[in-house]
mmCIF file of C-alpha atoms in Angstrom:
data_model
loop_
_atom_site.group_PDB
_atom_site.id
_atom_site.type_symbol
_atom_site.label_atom_id
_atom_site.label_comp_id
_atom_site.label_asym_id
_atom_site.label_seq_id
_atom_site.Cartn_x
_atom_site.Cartn_y
_atom_site.Cartn_z
ATOM 1 C CA MET S 1 -7.824 -17.758 -18.178
ATOM 2 C CA ASP S 2 -9.985 -16.278 -20.866
ATOM 3 C CA LEU S 3 -8.771 -13.008 -22.384
ATOM 4 C CA ASP S 4 -11.862 -12.775 -24.599
ATOM 5 C CA HIS S 5 -14.442 -12.874 -21.794
ATOM 6 C CA ARG S 6 -14.246 -9.644 -19.816
ATOM 7 C CA ILE S 7 -15.951 -8.445 -16.665
ATOM 8 C CA SER S 8 -17.127 -4.848 -16.388
ATOM 9 C CA THR S 9 -15.456 -2.686 -13.771
ATOM 10 C CA GLY S 10 -18.617 -0.639 -13.409
ATOM 11 C CA VAL S 11 -16.787 2.362 -14.860
ATOM 12 C CA PRO S 12 -17.823 2.681 -18.537
ATOM 13 C CA ASN S 13 -14.942 4.928 -19.626
ATOM 14 C CA LEU S 14 -12.411 2.661 -17.919
ATOM 15 C CA ASP S 15 -13.938 -0.447 -19.518
ATOM 16 C CA ALA S 16 -13.576 1.201 -22.934
ATOM 17 C CA LEU S 17 -9.870 1.783 -22.279
ATOM 18 C CA ILE S 18 -9.217 -1.819 -21.223
ATOM 19 C CA GLU S 19 -11.012 -3.591 -24.061
ATOM 20 C CA GLY S 20 -14.317 -4.055 -22.269
ATOM 21 C CA GLY S 21 -13.239 -4.765 -18.706
ATOM 22 C CA ILE S 22 -11.052 -7.100 -16.693
ATOM 23 C CA PRO S 23 -10.353 -10.518 -18.234
ATOM 24 C CA MET S 24 -12.295 -13.217 -16.375
ATOM 25 C CA GLY S 25 -10.173 -15.026 -13.806
ATOM 26 C CA PHE S 26 -7.552 -12.314 -13.493
ATOM 27 C CA THR S 27 -6.349 -10.839 -10.228
ATOM 28 C CA VAL S 28 -5.819 -7.108 -10.524
ATOM 29 C CA MET S 29 -3.875 -4.890 -8.167
ATOM 30 C CA VAL S 30 -4.830 -1.229 -8.115
ATOM 31 C CA ALA S 31 -2.099 0.925 -6.620
ATOM 32 C CA GLY S 32 -1.918 4.600 -5.839
ATOM 33 C CA ASN S 33 -1.592 7.189 -3.135
ATOM 34 C CA SER S 34 -4.342 7.926 -0.625
ATOM 35 C CA GLY S 35 -7.275 9.689 -2.238
ATOM 36 C CA THR S 36 -6.691 8.450 -5.782
ATOM 37 C CA GLY S 37 -9.933 6.451 -5.925
ATOM 38 C CA LYS S 38 -8.847 2.864 -5.231
ATOM 39 C CA THR S 39 -11.660 2.239 -2.753
ATOM 40 C CA ILE S 40 -14.263 3.788 -5.058
ATOM 41 C CA LEU S 41 -13.051 1.710 -8.003
ATOM 42 C CA GLY S 42 -13.174 -1.463 -5.925
ATOM 43 C CA SER S 43 -16.657 -0.584 -4.695
ATOM 44 C CA GLN S 44 -17.904 0.105 -8.218
ATOM 45 C CA PHE S 45 -16.441 -3.194 -9.417
ATOM 46 C CA LEU S 46 -18.278 -5.147 -6.721
ATOM 47 C CA TYR S 47 -21.496 -3.210 -7.141
ATOM 48 C CA GLU S 48 -21.497 -3.736 -10.915
ATOM 49 C CA GLY S 49 -21.456 -7.478 -10.344
ATOM 50 C CA LEU S 50 -24.218 -7.316 -7.744
ATOM 51 C CA ILE S 51 -26.593 -5.260 -9.902
ATOM 52 C CA SER S 52 -25.904 -6.730 -13.330
ATOM 53 C CA GLN S 53 -25.088 -10.406 -12.756
ATOM 54 C CA PRO S 54 -27.430 -12.468 -10.565
ATOM 55 C CA ASN S 55 -24.682 -14.869 -9.462
ATOM 56 C CA GLU S 56 -21.801 -12.430 -9.029
ATOM 57 C CA HIS S 57 -21.890 -12.106 -5.274
ATOM 58 C CA GLY S 58 -19.121 -10.170 -3.590
ATOM 59 C CA VAL S 59 -16.939 -9.729 -0.547
ATOM 60 C CA TYR S 60 -15.223 -6.484 0.400
ATOM 61 C CA ILE S 61 -12.335 -6.933 2.811
ATOM 62 C CA SER S 62 -11.109 -3.761 4.475
ATOM 63 C CA PHE S 63 -8.058 -3.251 6.607
ATOM 64 C CA SER S 64 -8.512 0.513 6.569
ATOM 65 C CA GLU S 65 -12.201 1.545 6.715
ATOM 66 C CA SER S 66 -15.012 0.531 9.062
ATOM 67 C CA LYS S 67 -18.214 -0.958 7.710
ATOM 68 C CA SER S 68 -20.277 2.067 8.748
ATOM 69 C CA GLN S 69 -17.867 4.452 6.975
ATOM 70 C CA PHE S 70 -17.896 2.290 3.844
ATOM 71 C CA TYR S 71 -21.704 2.060 3.743
ATOM 72 C CA ALA S 72 -22.142 5.810 4.312
ATOM 73 C CA THR S 73 -19.671 6.726 1.564
ATOM 74 C CA SER S 74 -21.079 4.135 -0.850
ATOM 75 C CA LYS S 75 -24.645 5.377 -0.313
ATOM 76 C CA LYS S 76 -23.562 8.913 -1.189
ATOM 77 C CA LEU S 77 -22.263 7.480 -4.474
ATOM 78 C CA GLY S 78 -25.549 5.661 -5.188
ATOM 79 C CA MET S 79 -24.453 2.175 -4.105
ATOM 80 C CA ASP S 80 -26.637 0.374 -1.549
ATOM 81 C CA PHE S 81 -24.517 -2.534 -0.334
ATOM 82 C CA GLU S 82 -26.763 -3.088 2.701
ATOM 83 C CA LYS S 83 -29.537 -4.255 0.383
ATOM 84 C CA PHE S 84 -27.287 -6.972 -1.011
ATOM 85 C CA GLU S 85 -25.980 -7.861 2.432
ATOM 86 C CA ASN S 86 -29.594 -8.434 3.540
ATOM 87 C CA GLN S 87 -30.051 -10.727 0.518
ATOM 88 C CA THR S 88 -26.878 -12.653 1.537
ATOM 89 C CA LYS S 89 -25.181 -11.698 -1.728
ATOM 90 C CA PHE S 90 -22.553 -9.437 -0.155
ATOM 91 C CA ILE S 91 -20.326 -9.472 2.914
ATOM 92 C CA TYR S 92 -18.226 -6.617 4.256
ATOM 93 C CA LEU S 93 -15.341 -7.668 6.479
ATOM 94 C CA ASP S 94 -13.842 -5.006 8.732
ATOM 95 C CA PHE S 95 -10.301 -5.724 9.943
ATOM 96 C CA VAL S 96 -9.362 -2.133 10.779
ATOM 97 C CA SER S 97 -8.043 -2.993 14.244
ATOM 98 C CA LEU S 98 -6.196 -6.186 13.260
ATOM 99 C CA TYR S 99 -3.000 -7.012 15.105
ATOM 100 C CA ASN S 100 0.005 -9.068 13.966
ATOM 101 C CA ASP S 101 -0.990 -12.327 15.622
ATOM 102 C CA ALA S 102 -4.523 -12.297 14.207
ATOM 103 C CA ILE S 103 -3.703 -12.217 10.482
ATOM 104 C CA GLN S 104 -4.005 -15.995 10.019
ATOM 105 C CA ASP S 105 -7.410 -15.997 11.746
ATOM 106 C CA ALA S 106 -8.470 -13.096 9.525
ATOM 107 C CA PHE S 107 -7.473 -15.032 6.403
ATOM 108 C CA GLU S 108 -9.573 -18.002 7.559
ATOM 109 C CA GLU S 109 -12.549 -15.693 8.178
ATOM 110 C CA ILE S 110 -12.106 -14.227 4.693
ATOM 111 C CA LEU S 111 -12.082 -17.674 3.065
ATOM 112 C CA THR S 112 -15.193 -18.628 5.038
ATOM 113 C CA ALA S 113 -17.016 -15.472 3.886
ATOM 114 C CA ILE S 114 -16.050 -16.035 0.254
ATOM 115 C CA ARG S 115 -17.438 -19.569 0.409
ATOM 116 C CA ALA S 116 -20.565 -18.471 2.324
ATOM 117 C CA VAL S 117 -21.801 -16.230 -0.491
ATOM 118 C CA ASN S 118 -19.978 -18.027 -3.317
ATOM 119 C CA ALA S 119 -18.238 -14.739 -4.111
ATOM 120 C CA LYS S 120 -17.142 -14.124 -7.680
ATOM 121 C CA ARG S 121 -15.881 -10.587 -7.056
ATOM 122 C CA ILE S 122 -13.562 -9.860 -4.166
ATOM 123 C CA VAL S 123 -11.918 -6.607 -3.164
ATOM 124 C CA LEU S 124 -9.105 -6.533 -0.633
ATOM 125 C CA ASP S 125 -8.360 -3.007 0.594
ATOM 126 C CA SER S 126 -5.445 -2.658 1.033
ATOM 127 C CA TYR S 127 -2.330 -4.712 0.422
ATOM 128 C CA SER S 128 -0.129 -2.169 2.196
ATOM 129 C CA ALA S 129 -2.322 -2.332 5.314
ATOM 130 C CA ILE S 130 -2.018 -6.136 5.387
ATOM 131 C CA ALA S 131 1.715 -6.033 4.784
ATOM 132 C CA MET S 132 2.134 -3.738 7.796
ATOM 133 C CA SER S 133 0.679 -6.446 10.046
ATOM 134 C CA PHE S 134 3.786 -8.584 9.422
ATOM 135 C CA LYS S 135 7.198 -8.046 10.974
ATOM 136 C CA ASP S 136 9.037 -9.266 7.879
ATOM 137 C CA LYS S 137 8.325 -8.158 4.281
ATOM 138 C CA ILE S 138 9.245 -11.553 2.839
ATOM 139 C CA GLU S 139 6.909 -13.318 5.271
ATOM 140 C CA SER S 140 4.066 -10.978 4.306
ATOM 141 C CA ARG S 141 4.626 -11.540 0.585
ATOM 142 C CA ILE S 142 4.726 -15.338 0.900
ATOM 143 C CA THR S 143 1.682 -15.454 3.179
ATOM 144 C CA ILE S 144 -0.367 -13.196 0.917
ATOM 145 C CA GLN S 145 0.603 -15.155 -2.222
ATOM 146 C CA VAL S 146 -0.419 -18.423 -0.541
ATOM 147 C CA PHE S 147 -3.681 -16.775 0.533
ATOM 148 C CA PHE S 148 -4.464 -15.577 -3.011
ATOM 149 C CA GLY S 149 -3.695 -19.076 -4.251
ATOM 150 C CA LYS S 150 -6.365 -20.461 -1.911
ATOM 151 C CA ILE S 151 -8.930 -18.003 -3.225
#
């Protein structure tokens, strides 16, 4: 991993605080209570890649917000993800109504989407929503770590 090459978050003041952005190749977890801006930050991160880097396609994976809600909110904030979806540079995956037995199928669908657009930026919203789809905390942690390893 390259600490010198950084990727913009799309939030100029945040980038200034973290030495120019996120180090390339890093996985970053953003944690906080509801309403603290995690979804907006993730959206801005993906959108920054779509508008500023021609090959930084993205996938947004939601376990908490429908596609129509996401697109409506994003548009109000000046981000037109539909445009990039129509150009096959962006995929939004909606797993709001996912049940316990379907998590493995969801992970396969996610990997397929990432490969389909050759995604460089991926947002998974949210870890806690995924973890709730498992009966056992240890099982959820192991499964999610294996999944991130495949990405």
